[in-house]
XYZ file of C-alpha atoms in Angstrom:
190
model
C 0.140 -0.235 0.458
C 2.760 2.083 1.108
C 5.033 1.854 -2.212
C 1.506 2.799 -4.451
C 0.821 5.614 -2.511
C 4.126 6.942 -3.332
C 4.274 5.755 -6.412
C 0.983 7.252 -7.174
C 2.986 10.743 -5.345
C 5.644 9.962 -7.863
C 3.579 10.268 -11.187
C 1.709 13.400 -9.798
C 4.460 15.586 -9.406
C 5.868 14.444 -12.912
C 2.338 15.829 -14.188
C 2.959 18.492 -12.275
C 6.660 19.186 -13.373
C 5.341 18.307 -17.355
C 2.138 21.342 -17.445
C 4.847 24.498 -16.141
C 4.620 26.362 -19.584
C 7.695 27.253 -20.712
C 9.162 30.474 -22.261
C 10.374 30.679 -25.947
C 13.321 33.327 -26.210
C 15.090 35.429 -28.691
C 17.224 37.954 -28.254
C 19.207 40.097 -30.937
C 22.123 42.442 -30.363
C 25.358 43.205 -31.429
C 27.748 40.572 -30.594
C 29.809 43.338 -28.487
C 29.994 43.892 -25.063
C 27.291 45.873 -23.324
C 29.457 48.183 -20.117
C 26.520 48.119 -17.321
C 25.064 51.385 -16.300
C 22.132 53.001 -14.594
C 18.928 52.260 -16.563
C 15.187 53.574 -16.431
C 12.316 51.155 -17.466
C 9.809 52.450 -19.723
C 7.189 51.974 -21.827
C 6.711 51.712 -25.332
C 2.964 53.140 -25.325
C 2.461 55.382 -22.392
C 0.638 52.961 -19.519
C 1.044 53.314 -15.580
C -1.216 50.629 -15.014
C -0.875 47.604 -12.271
C -0.473 45.224 -14.861
C 2.417 47.716 -16.723
C 4.595 48.038 -13.099
C 4.170 44.247 -12.491
C 5.983 43.580 -15.935
C 8.207 46.838 -15.310
C 9.218 45.792 -11.782
C 9.911 42.175 -13.266
C 12.108 43.344 -15.671
C 13.926 46.595 -13.603
C 14.811 43.244 -11.180
C 16.470 41.009 -13.600
C 18.458 44.352 -14.771
C 19.612 45.145 -11.279
C 20.912 41.546 -11.196
C 22.915 41.834 -13.758
C 24.407 45.220 -13.263
C 21.905 47.916 -13.818
C 20.357 49.814 -11.214
C 16.858 51.758 -11.348
C 17.975 55.343 -12.874
C 17.737 58.545 -10.923
C 16.321 61.570 -11.893
C 18.949 61.889 -14.454
C 17.363 59.062 -16.345
C 20.844 57.381 -16.636
C 22.967 55.080 -19.464
C 19.789 53.319 -20.442
C 16.021 52.801 -21.051
C 14.420 49.690 -21.195
C 11.467 49.841 -23.009
C 8.519 47.290 -22.249
C 6.404 46.285 -24.029
C 3.714 43.171 -23.409
C 0.821 41.712 -24.911
C -1.819 38.876 -23.838
C -3.863 37.132 -25.813
C -5.959 33.985 -26.427
C -3.331 31.869 -28.498
C -6.450 31.979 -30.948
C -6.212 35.877 -31.568
C -2.189 35.478 -31.730
C -2.777 32.984 -34.892
C -5.327 35.697 -36.940
C -1.868 37.592 -36.580
C 0.455 38.403 -39.067
C 2.933 34.757 -38.181
C 6.132 37.188 -39.229
C 8.103 38.652 -36.847
C 11.149 40.924 -37.573
C 13.441 42.357 -35.573
C 16.005 44.464 -36.497
C 19.243 46.309 -34.578
C 21.305 48.762 -34.943
C 23.836 51.042 -33.785
C 26.974 52.801 -33.224
C 28.899 54.887 -30.525
C 32.051 53.507 -28.469
C 32.075 49.988 -29.541
C 31.523 50.419 -33.242
C 28.398 50.199 -35.325
C 26.285 47.413 -36.615
C 23.376 46.243 -37.825
C 21.020 42.598 -36.574
C 18.661 41.113 -38.246
C 16.214 38.307 -37.601
C 12.668 36.371 -38.305
C 10.754 34.477 -36.487
C 7.427 33.184 -37.459
C 4.750 31.838 -34.965
C 2.664 29.354 -35.873
C -0.824 28.171 -34.457
C -1.867 24.558 -33.063
C -1.290 24.844 -29.354
C -4.982 23.983 -27.647
C -8.002 26.561 -27.252
C -8.616 28.128 -24.036
C -4.454 29.630 -23.690
C -3.332 32.971 -23.490
C 0.206 33.880 -24.893
C 1.465 36.135 -22.917
C 4.575 38.230 -25.090
C 7.101 40.849 -23.044
C 9.522 42.992 -25.341
C 12.593 44.603 -23.807
C 14.768 47.056 -26.256
C 17.815 48.595 -24.025
C 18.518 51.323 -25.736
C 21.574 54.180 -25.213
C 20.101 57.731 -24.084
C 22.717 59.477 -25.641
C 21.495 58.685 -29.345
C 18.992 56.146 -28.667
C 20.877 53.343 -30.178
C 19.408 50.249 -29.538
C 22.095 47.640 -28.253
C 20.220 44.868 -26.596
C 16.299 43.841 -27.826
C 14.421 40.487 -26.649
C 10.718 39.102 -26.222
C 10.222 36.228 -24.429
C 6.820 34.428 -25.041
C 4.979 32.318 -22.725
C 1.921 30.425 -23.258
C -0.883 29.141 -20.626
C -3.872 27.264 -20.162
C -6.451 30.296 -19.601
C -6.998 29.136 -15.699
C -3.610 28.110 -14.983
C -1.192 30.237 -11.932
C 1.277 31.386 -15.392
C -1.159 33.066 -17.203
C -1.544 35.116 -14.458
C 0.293 38.861 -14.460
C 2.511 38.027 -11.465
C 3.359 34.889 -12.040
C 3.727 35.197 -16.224
C 6.198 38.952 -16.088
C 8.766 37.408 -12.928
C 8.724 34.229 -15.460
C 8.910 35.348 -18.962
C 11.815 38.311 -17.715
C 13.892 35.371 -16.111
C 14.175 33.802 -18.815
C 14.481 36.793 -21.485
C 17.242 38.046 -19.235
C 18.834 34.161 -18.346
C 22.259 34.196 -19.735
C 22.499 37.394 -21.190
C 22.764 39.310 -23.275
C 22.771 35.401 -24.632
C 23.119 34.205 -28.999
C 22.188 36.635 -30.684
C 19.102 35.552 -33.343
C 18.511 32.152 -31.688
C 15.643 31.081 -30.757
C 16.175 28.521 -27.132
C 13.069 27.613 -24.998
C 13.081 28.168 -20.672
C 11.945 25.971 -18.272
């Protein structure tokens, strides 16, 4: 009896482990060092909602961990411009499946341009919420994009990972894992 309960518990836990959604991450940069400096997290489109603040806090936490502390009144050396999209899998599939990321820059490290193309195909079960976090790290002086990334999480509507608080932390952690990451490559983060 005890052995059967233990096997049942192991199977239940393994089912939970496979049910945790993964994050798909793609990043682009100029393959040059990015000097740490103070950064201010800003919305792509004016947004002061609590939901935006949840994502902004998660991004700032990851940037601080990487040596990019929150900027003071001067605005710092960088702006981290973030854009969050949440929608159903079905609505995302109706949009154009091709996205293009382009980064260019100059400054003390030289110049360069990186281009990437991503294709998103449908096929996830109905009732999924897709949350996408995009971040561009720009130099304040000149506005050059030195790094940009996209992280996407697909979770069932009623799953904890579909909630903004959990999704924000998981997306930001995945996006900044092994920063700056390999440019143009999509990885899966558990």
